mmCIF file of C-alpha atoms and ligand atoms in Angstrom:
data_model
loop_
_atom_site.group_PDB
_atom_site.id
_atom_site.type_symbol
_atom_site.label_atom_id
_atom_site.label_comp_id
_atom_site.label_asym_id
_atom_site.label_seq_id
_atom_site.Cartn_x
_atom_site.Cartn_y
_atom_site.Cartn_z
ATOM 1 C CA MET A 1 0.050 0.157 -0.040
ATOM 2 C CA LYS A 2 1.422 3.323 -1.121
ATOM 3 C CA LEU A 3 0.445 6.624 0.962
ATOM 4 C CA PHE A 4 1.126 10.114 -0.221
ATOM 5 C CA ILE A 5 1.603 12.243 2.648
ATOM 6 C CA VAL A 6 1.148 16.188 2.339
ATOM 7 C CA ASN A 7 1.915 18.759 5.005
ATOM 8 C CA ALA A 8 0.905 22.071 3.681
ATOM 9 C CA GLY A 9 2.153 25.179 5.675
ATOM 10 C CA SER A 10 1.725 28.862 5.122
ATOM 11 C CA SER A 11 4.607 29.030 2.663
ATOM 12 C CA SER A 12 5.915 25.512 2.440
ATOM 13 C CA LEU A 13 4.750 22.039 1.223
ATOM 14 C CA LYS A 14 6.306 18.942 2.438
ATOM 15 C CA PHE A 15 5.448 15.641 0.800
ATOM 16 C CA GLN A 16 6.340 11.979 1.242
ATOM 17 C CA LEU A 17 5.276 8.804 -0.592
ATOM 18 C CA ILE A 18 5.394 5.995 2.145
ATOM 19 C CA HIS A 19 5.329 2.233 1.633
ATOM 20 C CA ALA A 20 2.843 1.154 4.251
ATOM 21 C CA HIS A 21 4.407 -2.214 4.952
ATOM 22 C CA LYS A 22 5.966 -3.357 8.180
ATOM 23 C CA ARG A 23 8.763 -0.757 8.161
ATOM 24 C CA PHE A 24 6.777 2.056 6.594
ATOM 25 C CA ASP A 25 9.717 2.921 4.366
ATOM 26 C CA THR A 26 9.973 6.423 2.781
ATOM 27 C CA LEU A 27 10.069 5.972 -1.218
ATOM 28 C CA TYR A 28 10.090 9.566 -2.007
ATOM 29 C CA GLU A 29 10.206 12.781 -0.118
ATOM 30 C CA GLY A 30 10.744 16.623 -0.473
ATOM 31 C CA ILE A 31 9.865 20.111 0.498
ATOM 32 C CA VAL A 32 8.870 23.204 -1.256
ATOM 33 C CA ASP A 33 9.750 26.230 0.589
ATOM 34 C CA GLY A 34 8.857 29.918 -0.132
ATOM 35 C CA ILE A 35 5.582 29.388 -1.935
ATOM 36 C CA GLY A 36 4.340 32.826 -3.088
ATOM 37 C CA ARG A 37 7.823 34.472 -2.774
ATOM 38 C CA ALA A 38 9.981 35.676 -5.716
ATOM 39 C CA SER A 39 12.305 32.552 -5.430
ATOM 40 C CA CYS A 40 11.080 29.354 -4.087
ATOM 41 C CA PHE A 41 13.427 26.295 -3.218
ATOM 42 C CA PHE A 42 12.370 22.868 -4.299
ATOM 43 C CA GLU A 43 14.012 19.661 -3.089
ATOM 44 C CA ALA A 44 13.191 16.056 -3.650
ATOM 45 C CA SER A 45 14.915 12.757 -3.165
ATOM 46 C CA ALA A 46 13.956 8.956 -3.805
ATOM 47 C CA GLY A 47 16.728 6.652 -2.647
ATOM 48 C CA LYS A 48 19.886 7.769 -4.276
ATOM 49 C CA LYS A 49 18.140 10.206 -6.726
ATOM 50 C CA HIS A 50 18.098 13.702 -5.651
ATOM 51 C CA THR A 51 17.223 17.041 -7.299
ATOM 52 C CA HIS A 52 16.896 20.577 -6.019
ATOM 53 C CA TYR A 53 16.338 23.984 -7.801
ATOM 54 C CA LYS A 54 14.984 27.467 -7.292
ATOM 55 C CA LYS A 55 12.138 28.963 -9.218
ATOM 56 C CA ARG A 56 9.042 30.988 -8.613
ATOM 57 C CA ILE A 57 6.222 28.839 -7.312
ATOM 58 C CA PRO A 58 3.135 31.014 -6.556
ATOM 59 C CA LYS A 59 0.520 28.461 -5.006
ATOM 60 C CA HIS A 60 0.405 25.166 -3.009
ATOM 61 C CA ALA A 61 -1.313 23.594 -6.100
ATOM 62 C CA ARG A 62 1.589 24.416 -8.266
ATOM 63 C CA ALA A 63 4.102 23.205 -5.561
ATOM 64 C CA LEU A 64 2.122 19.848 -5.364
ATOM 65 C CA LYS A 65 2.304 19.606 -9.341
ATOM 66 C CA GLU A 66 6.100 19.838 -9.188
ATOM 67 C CA ALA A 67 6.315 17.237 -6.566
ATOM 68 C CA ILE A 68 4.250 14.958 -8.708
ATOM 69 C CA ASN A 69 6.131 15.779 -11.752
ATOM 70 C CA ILE A 70 9.504 14.712 -10.022
ATOM 71 C CA LEU A 71 7.909 11.586 -8.570
ATOM 72 C CA PHE A 72 7.209 10.467 -12.158
ATOM 73 C CA GLU A 73 10.706 11.828 -13.332
ATOM 74 C CA PHE A 74 12.441 9.701 -10.746
ATOM 75 C CA GLY A 75 10.284 6.551 -11.789
ATOM 76 C CA VAL A 76 8.861 5.930 -8.301
ATOM 77 C CA VAL A 77 5.513 5.368 -9.634
ATOM 78 C CA ASP A 78 4.247 4.963 -13.310
ATOM 79 C CA SER A 79 0.762 6.283 -12.651
ATOM 80 C CA LEU A 80 -1.007 8.069 -9.676
ATOM 81 C CA LYS A 81 -3.423 5.338 -9.493
ATOM 82 C CA GLU A 82 -0.501 3.318 -7.579
ATOM 83 C CA ILE A 83 -1.277 5.784 -4.703
ATOM 84 C CA ASP A 84 -3.797 4.249 -2.329
ATOM 85 C CA ALA A 85 -4.576 7.133 0.034
ATOM 86 C CA VAL A 86 -3.461 10.644 0.575
ATOM 87 C CA GLY A 87 -2.804 11.931 4.196
ATOM 88 C CA HIS A 88 -3.040 15.615 5.162
ATOM 89 C CA ARG A 89 -1.710 17.137 8.125
ATOM 90 C CA VAL A 90 -4.232 19.422 9.535
ATOM 91 C CA VAL A 91 -3.162 21.586 12.489
ATOM 92 C CA HIS A 92 -6.574 22.215 14.341
ATOM 93 C CA GLY A 93 -9.236 19.796 14.670
ATOM 94 C CA GLY A 94 -10.915 21.378 17.530
ATOM 95 C CA GLU A 95 -13.017 19.077 19.836
ATOM 96 C CA LYS A 96 -14.343 17.328 17.003
ATOM 97 C CA TYR A 97 -11.557 14.854 15.927
ATOM 98 C CA SER A 98 -9.266 12.712 17.766
ATOM 99 C CA LYS A 99 -8.312 10.216 15.171
ATOM 100 C CA ALA A 100 -7.721 9.942 11.489
ATOM 101 C CA THR A 101 -10.859 11.188 9.436
ATOM 102 C CA LYS A 102 -11.759 10.804 5.996
ATOM 103 C CA LEU A 103 -12.009 14.437 4.190
ATOM 104 C CA THR A 104 -15.623 14.373 3.191
ATOM 105 C CA LYS A 105 -17.229 17.609 2.476
ATOM 106 C CA PRO A 106 -18.694 18.233 5.936
ATOM 107 C CA VAL A 107 -15.290 17.413 7.448
ATOM 108 C CA ILE A 108 -13.738 20.010 5.142
ATOM 109 C CA GLN A 109 -16.394 22.493 6.126
ATOM 110 C CA ASN A 110 -15.534 21.950 9.664
ATOM 111 C CA ILE A 111 -11.766 22.596 9.197
ATOM 112 C CA GLU A 112 -12.794 25.600 7.268
ATOM 113 C CA ALA A 113 -14.880 26.779 10.225
ATOM 114 C CA LEU A 114 -11.803 25.978 12.650
ATOM 115 C CA SER A 115 -9.716 28.608 10.838
ATOM 116 C CA GLU A 116 -11.228 31.105 13.206
ATOM 117 C CA ILE A 117 -9.197 29.706 15.928
ATOM 118 C CA ALA A 118 -6.267 28.590 13.813
ATOM 119 C CA PRO A 119 -5.940 31.431 11.228
ATOM 120 C CA LEU A 120 -2.276 30.819 10.690
ATOM 121 C CA HIS A 121 -2.602 27.050 10.014
ATOM 122 C CA ASN A 122 -5.963 25.576 8.867
ATOM 123 C CA PRO A 123 -6.052 27.847 5.735
ATOM 124 C CA ALA A 124 -2.687 26.711 4.524
ATOM 125 C CA ASN A 125 -3.543 23.144 5.371
ATOM 126 C CA LEU A 126 -6.934 23.540 3.256
ATOM 127 C CA GLU A 127 -4.725 24.814 0.243
ATOM 128 C CA GLY A 128 -2.865 21.465 0.293
ATOM 129 C CA ILE A 129 -6.175 19.601 0.537
ATOM 130 C CA TYR A 130 -7.960 21.426 -2.347
ATOM 131 C CA ALA A 131 -4.762 20.848 -4.504
ATOM 132 C CA ALA A 132 -4.215 17.287 -3.735
ATOM 133 C CA LYS A 133 -7.933 16.421 -4.295
ATOM 134 C CA GLU A 134 -7.700 17.971 -7.863
ATOM 135 C CA TYR A 135 -4.718 15.855 -8.752
ATOM 136 C CA ILE A 136 -5.483 12.633 -6.936
ATOM 137 C CA LYS A 137 -9.113 11.911 -7.375
ATOM 138 C CA HIS A 138 -9.246 8.318 -7.130
ATOM 139 C CA ALA A 139 -7.892 7.675 -3.615
ATOM 140 C CA PRO A 140 -9.377 8.555 -0.181
ATOM 141 C CA HIS A 141 -7.957 11.859 1.375
ATOM 142 C CA ILE A 142 -7.593 11.509 5.169
ATOM 143 C CA ALA A 143 -6.922 14.231 7.686
ATOM 144 C CA ILE A 144 -4.434 13.670 10.717
ATOM 145 C CA PHE A 145 -5.046 16.365 13.159
ATOM 146 C CA ASP A 146 -2.103 17.781 15.328
ATOM 147 C CA THR A 147 -4.577 18.256 18.163
ATOM 148 C CA ALA A 148 -6.029 14.588 18.073
ATOM 149 C CA PHE A 149 -3.566 12.929 20.435
ATOM 150 C CA HIS A 150 -4.273 15.673 23.164
ATOM 151 C CA GLN A 151 -8.146 15.120 23.077
ATOM 152 C CA THR A 152 -7.555 12.736 25.978
ATOM 153 C CA LEU A 153 -6.647 15.530 28.498
ATOM 154 C CA PRO A 154 -8.891 15.525 31.500
ATOM 155 C CA GLU A 155 -10.947 18.625 32.104
ATOM 156 C CA LYS A 156 -8.623 19.936 34.918
ATOM 157 C CA ALA A 157 -5.831 20.170 32.281
ATOM 158 C CA TYR A 158 -7.632 21.508 29.292
ATOM 159 C CA ARG A 159 -9.791 24.186 31.184
ATOM 160 C CA TYR A 160 -8.474 27.610 32.028
ATOM 161 C CA ALA A 161 -9.685 29.358 34.973
ATOM 162 C CA VAL A 162 -11.736 31.999 32.997
ATOM 163 C CA PRO A 163 -15.565 32.410 32.856
ATOM 164 C CA ARG A 164 -17.273 29.134 31.606
ATOM 165 C CA GLU A 165 -18.895 31.017 28.809
ATOM 166 C CA TRP A 166 -15.472 31.574 27.203
ATOM 167 C CA TYR A 167 -15.419 27.640 26.715
ATOM 168 C CA THR A 168 -18.882 27.015 25.953
ATOM 169 C CA THR A 169 -19.412 30.095 23.502
ATOM 170 C CA TYR A 170 -15.913 30.656 22.208
ATOM 171 C CA HIS A 171 -14.288 27.317 22.543
ATOM 172 C CA ILE A 172 -11.539 28.659 24.777
ATOM 173 C CA ARG A 173 -9.503 25.623 26.088
ATOM 174 C CA LYS A 174 -6.269 23.816 25.934
ATOM 175 C CA TYR A 175 -6.078 21.968 22.501
ATOM 176 C CA GLY A 176 -2.319 21.256 22.318
ATOM 177 C CA PHE A 177 -0.215 20.753 19.099
ATOM 178 C CA HIS A 178 2.539 18.708 17.641
ATOM 179 C CA GLY A 179 0.243 15.748 18.553
ATOM 180 C CA THR A 180 1.152 13.466 15.858
ATOM 181 C CA ASN A 181 4.999 13.464 16.732
ATOM 182 C CA HIS A 182 4.217 13.192 20.381
ATOM 183 C CA ARG A 183 2.192 10.124 19.673
ATOM 184 C CA TYR A 184 5.114 8.763 17.446
ATOM 185 C CA VAL A 185 7.713 9.450 20.116
ATOM 186 C CA ALA A 186 5.519 7.882 22.782
ATOM 187 C CA HIS A 187 5.025 4.810 20.512
ATOM 188 C CA GLN A 188 8.866 4.627 20.131
ATOM 189 C CA THR A 189 9.660 5.148 23.732
ATOM 190 C CA TYR A 190 7.097 2.467 24.790
ATOM 191 C CA ASN A 191 8.896 0.226 22.284
ATOM 192 C CA HIS A 192 12.215 0.887 23.906
ATOM 193 C CA LEU A 193 10.794 0.092 27.515
ATOM 194 C CA GLY A 194 9.290 -3.045 26.013
ATOM 195 C CA LYS A 195 5.776 -2.518 27.404
ATOM 196 C CA ASN A 196 2.797 -0.464 26.609
ATOM 197 C CA LYS A 197 2.352 1.042 29.999
ATOM 198 C CA GLY A 198 4.362 3.814 31.877
ATOM 199 C CA LYS A 199 4.706 7.282 32.773
ATOM 200 C CA ILE A 200 6.686 9.174 30.002
ATOM 201 C CA ILE A 201 7.377 13.012 29.143
ATOM 202 C CA THR A 202 8.036 13.745 25.413
ATOM 203 C CA CYS A 203 10.021 16.953 24.685
ATOM 204 C CA HIS A 204 9.470 18.034 21.170
ATOM 205 C CA LEU A 205 11.905 20.934 20.864
ATOM 206 C CA GLY A 206 12.098 22.323 17.300
ATOM 207 C CA ASN A 207 11.322 25.767 15.937
ATOM 208 C CA GLY A 208 8.049 25.330 17.911
ATOM 209 C CA SER A 209 8.288 23.347 21.047
ATOM 210 C CA SER A 210 5.931 21.545 23.156
ATOM 211 C CA ILE A 211 6.046 19.076 26.008
ATOM 212 C CA SER A 212 3.510 16.216 26.731
ATOM 213 C CA ALA A 213 2.835 14.071 29.887
ATOM 214 C CA ILE A 214 1.716 10.591 28.767
ATOM 215 C CA LYS A 215 0.403 7.796 31.152
ATOM 216 C CA ASP A 216 -0.160 4.354 29.837
ATOM 217 C CA ASN A 217 -0.156 5.630 26.141
ATOM 218 C CA VAL A 218 -2.795 8.412 27.004
ATOM 219 C CA CYS A 219 -1.894 12.058 26.900
ATOM 220 C CA ILE A 220 -2.813 13.570 30.117
ATOM 221 C CA ASP A 221 -1.327 17.265 29.614
ATOM 222 C CA THR A 222 0.600 19.238 27.059
ATOM 223 C CA SER A 223 2.402 22.602 27.231
ATOM 224 C CA MET A 224 0.743 24.324 24.095
ATOM 225 C CA GLY A 225 -2.673 25.595 24.735
ATOM 226 C CA PHE A 226 -5.510 27.261 22.862
ATOM 227 C CA THR A 227 -2.876 28.370 20.325
ATOM 228 C CA PRO A 228 0.836 27.080 19.836
ATOM 229 C CA LEU A 229 1.935 30.238 21.557
ATOM 230 C CA GLU A 230 1.640 28.888 25.156
ATOM 231 C CA GLY A 231 4.228 26.764 26.969
ATOM 232 C CA ILE A 232 7.990 26.820 26.881
ATOM 233 C CA PRO A 233 9.992 29.730 24.929
ATOM 234 C CA MET A 234 10.386 28.611 21.241
ATOM 235 C CA GLY A 235 12.365 30.054 18.305
ATOM 236 C CA THR A 236 10.293 33.108 17.866
ATOM 237 C CA ARG A 237 7.441 32.713 20.227
ATOM 238 C CA SER A 238 7.272 33.675 23.763
ATOM 239 C CA GLY A 239 5.770 30.797 25.384
ATOM 240 C CA SER A 240 3.868 31.481 28.598
ATOM 241 C CA ILE A 241 4.226 34.818 30.100
ATOM 242 C CA ASP A 242 2.193 36.957 32.547
ATOM 243 C CA PRO A 243 -1.203 37.458 30.606
ATOM 244 C CA ALA A 244 -1.168 41.080 31.623
ATOM 245 C CA LEU A 245 1.933 41.728 29.595
ATOM 246 C CA PRO A 246 0.220 41.976 26.208
ATOM 247 C CA LEU A 247 -2.424 44.172 27.678
ATOM 248 C CA TYR A 248 0.074 46.439 29.280
ATOM 249 C CA MET A 249 2.494 46.552 26.250
ATOM 250 C CA THR A 250 -0.211 47.026 23.542
ATOM 251 C CA GLU A 251 -0.875 50.368 25.254
ATOM 252 C CA LYS A 252 2.815 51.362 25.994
ATOM 253 C CA LEU A 253 3.771 50.718 22.398
ATOM 254 C CA ASN A 254 0.608 52.065 21.081
ATOM 255 C CA ILE A 255 -0.168 49.131 18.749
ATOM 256 C CA ASP A 256 -3.203 46.899 17.915
ATOM 257 C CA THR A 257 -3.855 43.424 18.907
ATOM 258 C CA ASN A 258 -2.790 42.233 15.364
ATOM 259 C CA LYS A 259 0.703 43.759 15.760
ATOM 260 C CA MET A 260 0.950 42.411 19.311
ATOM 261 C CA ASP A 261 0.129 38.839 17.955
ATOM 262 C CA THR A 262 2.884 39.251 15.504
ATOM 263 C CA LEU A 263 5.249 40.468 18.176
ATOM 264 C CA LEU A 264 4.576 37.518 20.558
ATOM 265 C CA ASN A 265 4.622 34.909 17.596
ATOM 266 C CA ASN A 266 7.606 36.191 15.545
ATOM 267 C CA LYS A 267 9.830 38.318 17.602
ATOM 268 C CA CYS A 268 10.095 36.623 20.921
ATOM 269 C CA GLY A 269 11.547 33.505 22.454
ATOM 270 C CA ILE A 270 14.969 32.463 21.505
ATOM 271 C CA LEU A 271 15.373 35.367 19.078
ATOM 272 C CA ALA A 272 14.472 37.975 21.688
ATOM 273 C CA LEU A 273 16.603 36.398 24.462
ATOM 274 C CA SER A 274 19.644 36.286 22.245
ATOM 275 C CA GLU A 275 18.927 39.502 20.366
ATOM 276 C CA LYS A 276 20.525 37.585 17.410
ATOM 277 C CA SER A 277 18.942 34.520 16.097
ATOM 278 C CA SER A 278 16.181 32.001 16.543
ATOM 279 C CA ASP A 279 18.363 29.011 15.694
ATOM 280 C CA VAL A 280 19.951 27.186 18.605
ATOM 281 C CA ARG A 281 23.036 26.142 16.468
ATOM 282 C CA ASP A 282 23.845 29.940 16.225
ATOM 283 C CA ILE A 283 23.403 30.395 19.866
ATOM 284 C CA TRP A 284 25.603 27.639 20.648
ATOM 285 C CA ALA A 285 28.287 28.879 18.524
ATOM 286 C CA LYS A 286 28.244 32.258 20.215
ATOM 287 C CA ALA A 287 27.903 30.568 23.705
ATOM 288 C CA GLN A 288 31.210 28.740 23.157
ATOM 289 C CA LYS A 289 32.957 32.064 22.532
ATOM 290 C CA LYS A 290 31.346 33.180 26.032
ATOM 291 C CA ASN A 291 28.796 35.461 24.545
ATOM 292 C CA LYS A 292 26.646 36.622 27.503
ATOM 293 C CA LYS A 293 23.388 36.791 25.733
ATOM 294 C CA ALA A 294 23.963 33.404 24.015
ATOM 295 C CA CYS A 295 24.779 31.875 27.409
ATOM 296 C CA PHE A 296 21.802 33.384 29.070
ATOM 297 C CA THR A 297 19.607 32.085 26.349
ATOM 298 C CA LEU A 298 20.612 28.618 27.016
ATOM 299 C CA GLU A 299 20.460 29.061 30.656
ATOM 300 C CA LYS A 300 16.767 30.240 30.424
ATOM 301 C CA LEU A 301 15.720 27.645 27.894
ATOM 302 C CA ALA A 302 16.969 24.901 30.132
ATOM 303 C CA TYR A 303 15.486 26.311 33.402
ATOM 304 C CA ASP A 304 11.913 26.771 31.770
ATOM 305 C CA ILE A 305 11.980 23.351 30.038
ATOM 306 C CA ALA A 306 13.124 21.692 33.261
ATOM 307 C CA LEU A 307 10.405 23.524 35.280
ATOM 308 C CA LYS A 308 7.733 21.882 32.767
ATOM 309 C CA ILE A 309 9.411 18.486 32.974
ATOM 310 C CA GLY A 310 9.038 18.892 36.786
ATOM 311 C CA SER A 311 5.671 19.811 36.943
ATOM 312 C CA TYR A 312 4.704 16.983 34.412
ATOM 313 C CA ALA A 313 6.478 14.532 36.640
ATOM 314 C CA ALA A 314 4.147 15.799 39.356
ATOM 315 C CA ALA A 315 1.122 15.230 37.232
ATOM 316 C CA LEU A 316 2.179 11.845 36.453
ATOM 317 C CA ASN A 317 3.300 11.146 39.982
ATOM 318 C CA GLY A 318 6.544 9.583 38.804
ATOM 319 C CA LEU A 319 8.527 9.114 35.741
ATOM 320 C CA ASP A 320 9.658 6.133 33.606
ATOM 321 C CA ALA A 321 10.940 7.623 30.506
ATOM 322 C CA LEU A 322 11.959 11.134 29.119
ATOM 323 C CA SER A 323 12.198 11.542 25.528
ATOM 324 C CA PHE A 324 13.738 14.243 23.358
ATOM 325 C CA THR A 325 12.785 14.927 19.624
ATOM 326 C CA ALA A 326 12.897 17.533 16.856
ATOM 327 C CA GLY A 327 15.778 19.665 15.682
ATOM 328 C CA ILE A 328 16.937 20.994 19.112
ATOM 329 C CA GLY A 329 15.917 17.967 21.222
ATOM 330 C CA GLU A 330 17.819 15.442 18.807
ATOM 331 C CA ASN A 331 20.802 17.631 18.403
ATOM 332 C CA ALA A 332 21.450 20.109 21.325
ATOM 333 C CA TRP A 333 23.146 17.692 23.736
ATOM 334 C CA TYR A 334 24.310 20.677 25.882
ATOM 335 C CA LEU A 335 20.668 21.602 26.404
ATOM 336 C CA ARG A 336 19.705 18.182 27.280
ATOM 337 C CA ARG A 337 22.688 18.107 29.978
ATOM 338 C CA ASP A 338 21.640 21.381 31.319
ATOM 339 C CA ILE A 339 18.008 20.366 31.450
ATOM 340 C CA CYS A 340 18.612 17.179 33.189
ATOM 341 C CA SER A 341 20.958 18.703 35.626
ATOM 342 C CA TYR A 342 17.851 19.945 37.389
ATOM 343 C CA LEU A 343 16.340 16.517 37.364
ATOM 344 C CA SER A 344 18.519 14.261 39.451
ATOM 345 C CA HIS A 345 15.916 14.490 42.194
ATOM 346 C CA LEU A 346 13.825 12.322 39.839
ATOM 347 C CA GLY A 347 16.526 9.903 39.598
ATOM 348 C CA ILE A 348 17.741 11.137 36.202
ATOM 349 C CA THR A 349 21.543 10.751 35.602
ATOM 350 C CA LEU A 350 23.017 11.071 32.015
ATOM 351 C CA ASP A 351 25.933 9.230 30.509
ATOM 352 C CA SER A 352 27.782 12.242 29.068
ATOM 353 C CA ARG A 353 29.521 10.407 26.211
ATOM 354 C CA LYS A 354 26.151 8.928 25.071
ATOM 355 C CA ASN A 355 24.554 12.224 25.466
ATOM 356 C CA ARG A 356 27.104 13.933 23.410
ATOM 357 C CA ALA A 357 26.999 11.318 20.711
ATOM 358 C CA ASN A 358 22.874 11.860 20.413
ATOM 359 C CA SER A 359 22.723 8.102 21.109
ATOM 360 C CA THR A 360 19.111 6.754 21.330
ATOM 361 C CA ALA A 361 19.320 5.781 25.092
ATOM 362 C CA ILE A 362 21.545 8.619 26.930
ATOM 363 C CA HIS A 363 21.102 7.742 30.696
ATOM 364 C CA ASP A 364 23.624 5.911 32.598
ATOM 365 C CA LYS A 365 23.441 2.788 34.668
ATOM 366 C CA LYS A 366 22.324 4.449 37.893
ATOM 367 C CA SER A 367 19.343 6.392 36.229
ATOM 368 C CA SER A 368 16.077 5.251 37.493
ATOM 369 C CA VAL A 369 14.497 6.989 34.359
ATOM 370 C CA HIS A 370 15.269 6.239 30.780
ATOM 371 C CA VAL A 371 16.240 9.228 28.829
ATOM 372 C CA LEU A 372 15.992 8.884 25.069
ATOM 373 C CA VAL A 373 16.703 10.830 21.803
ATOM 374 C CA ILE A 374 14.042 9.860 19.225
ATOM 375 C CA LYS A 375 14.080 11.335 15.636
ATOM 376 C CA ALA A 376 10.826 12.968 14.899
ATOM 377 C CA ASN A 377 8.838 11.354 12.054
ATOM 378 C CA GLU A 378 5.372 12.846 11.823
ATOM 379 C CA GLY A 379 4.993 11.210 8.145
ATOM 380 C CA LYS A 380 5.610 7.815 9.413
ATOM 381 C CA GLN A 381 3.084 8.263 12.169
ATOM 382 C CA MET A 382 0.473 9.766 9.774
ATOM 383 C CA ALA A 383 1.102 6.604 7.549
ATOM 384 C CA ARG A 384 0.478 4.237 10.471
ATOM 385 C CA GLU A 385 -2.691 6.025 11.449
ATOM 386 C CA ILE A 386 -3.959 5.949 7.707
ATOM 387 C CA ALA A 387 -3.022 2.265 7.347
ATOM 388 C CA HIS A 388 -4.866 1.596 10.527
ATOM 389 C CA TYR A 389 -7.969 3.531 9.211
ATOM 390 C CA LEU A 390 -7.999 1.695 5.914
ATOM 391 C CA GLN A 391 -7.850 -1.692 7.614
HETATM 392 P P1 ADP B 414 10.182 22.466 12.826
HETATM 393 O O1 ADP B 414 9.564 22.712 14.190
HETATM 394 O O2 ADP B 414 10.310 23.644 11.859
HETATM 395 O O3 ADP B 414 9.905 21.085 12.246
HETATM 396 P P2 ADP B 414 12.905 21.214 13.500
HETATM 397 O O4 ADP B 414 12.329 20.237 14.311
HETATM 398 O O5 ADP B 414 13.485 20.984 12.350
HETATM 399 O O6 ADP B 414 11.699 22.404 13.333
HETATM 400 O O7 ADP B 414 13.791 22.213 14.335
HETATM 401 C C1 ADP B 414 14.570 23.397 13.924
HETATM 402 C C2 ADP B 414 15.266 23.868 14.978
HETATM 403 O O8 ADP B 414 16.110 22.910 15.530
HETATM 404 C C3 ADP B 414 16.413 24.922 14.248
HETATM 405 O O9 ADP B 414 15.724 26.191 14.223
HETATM 406 C C4 ADP B 414 17.554 24.826 15.489
HETATM 407 O O10 ADP B 414 17.244 25.704 16.382
HETATM 408 C C5 ADP B 414 17.391 23.584 15.828
HETATM 409 N N1 ADP B 414 18.644 22.519 15.546
HETATM 410 C C6 ADP B 414 18.524 21.956 14.307
HETATM 411 N N2 ADP B 414 19.729 21.420 14.051
HETATM 412 C C7 ADP B 414 20.443 21.650 15.085
HETATM 413 C C8 ADP B 414 21.663 21.136 15.794
HETATM 414 N N3 ADP B 414 22.562 20.318 15.074
HETATM 415 N N4 ADP B 414 22.142 21.531 16.951
HETATM 416 C C9 ADP B 414 21.251 22.243 17.714
HETATM 417 N N5 ADP B 414 20.006 22.718 17.259
HETATM 418 C C10 ADP B 414 19.674 22.264 16.005
#
């Protein structure tokens, strides 16, 4: 069974063709980045075959056409009929969707309606859906929602201490995001533990970052909230701050709420702390030269992440495994070291050599908690869920 996976962002489109057999091998994958800009970057590979080029690609539909053209050029398939299903990443599924869902007309309408609470994400996801439905008509199109894995949160975790009407009328609650990768990493973590039960915390640290608490395969809390802005500091997002701050600063800076939204999403986090870059690789390079702002940025990040892990260890009332994933989680060994230095009271101790090597298991023999590094793989998880749905 061959599954085509589409992840349409605001200016990018990622795609994968996955062979949904035992190992879920990726047959073809790539990215189009900079859609709508003067010059757009296209990259695709299939085994040893690789291509990349730059050109103007105005819309998602065109980006998808390029991806399909190269799929044929590489000879991965002879006909689109070989594709058994198309999977779409959809960021916001509200309270309606907790598993893979066929993209029927009413489902698409619901996703359109949810754009009101996910204006940065759902419209872009829909572009990918509309385009793919045009090109691949014979196969079912299935949505995998970022929010789905977090639909198991208990009410005490998902409700905010605000008037009830905000929830009943305006749908204000914690939804949580990155759910597909949290689910994937939880699955890999349980595989490593050799059982399907246990208390684990998954730390997805990438451009956007979120942490989840999972008990016996069920997500019980997560750090992102009504929007992906809540939680720990991220590349350019502030994470949680005093809720009075945006009110106060909107007035002080004499700006409107849209501008404040842009500031909190695009000008805060690691970028604001370092006053230089949102990329941890740059911060680390500067920190090694003893740059004070860079050192402080890493110190603050490790502190806030450790606080969240500590609070989730309390929510779980114990901890069997702590897993790091995504660009920062998989690579920034110095951050993992600094985060874990706050967590020895939980019984966490690292093997510094394994940690530096980004090995899968980085705890030492004394540690009572398994500490793991797991490569993010949303595409594979989406394919698994689609294959399960089609069974
Ligand atoms: P996205 O959320 O866009 O999927 P990724 O998971 O790819 O993001 O993470 C991207 C971020 O990961 C980069 O901005 C950078 O801060 C960090 N990163 C990537 N590679 C490394 C590395 N080798 N060392 C430290 N940080 C890294």
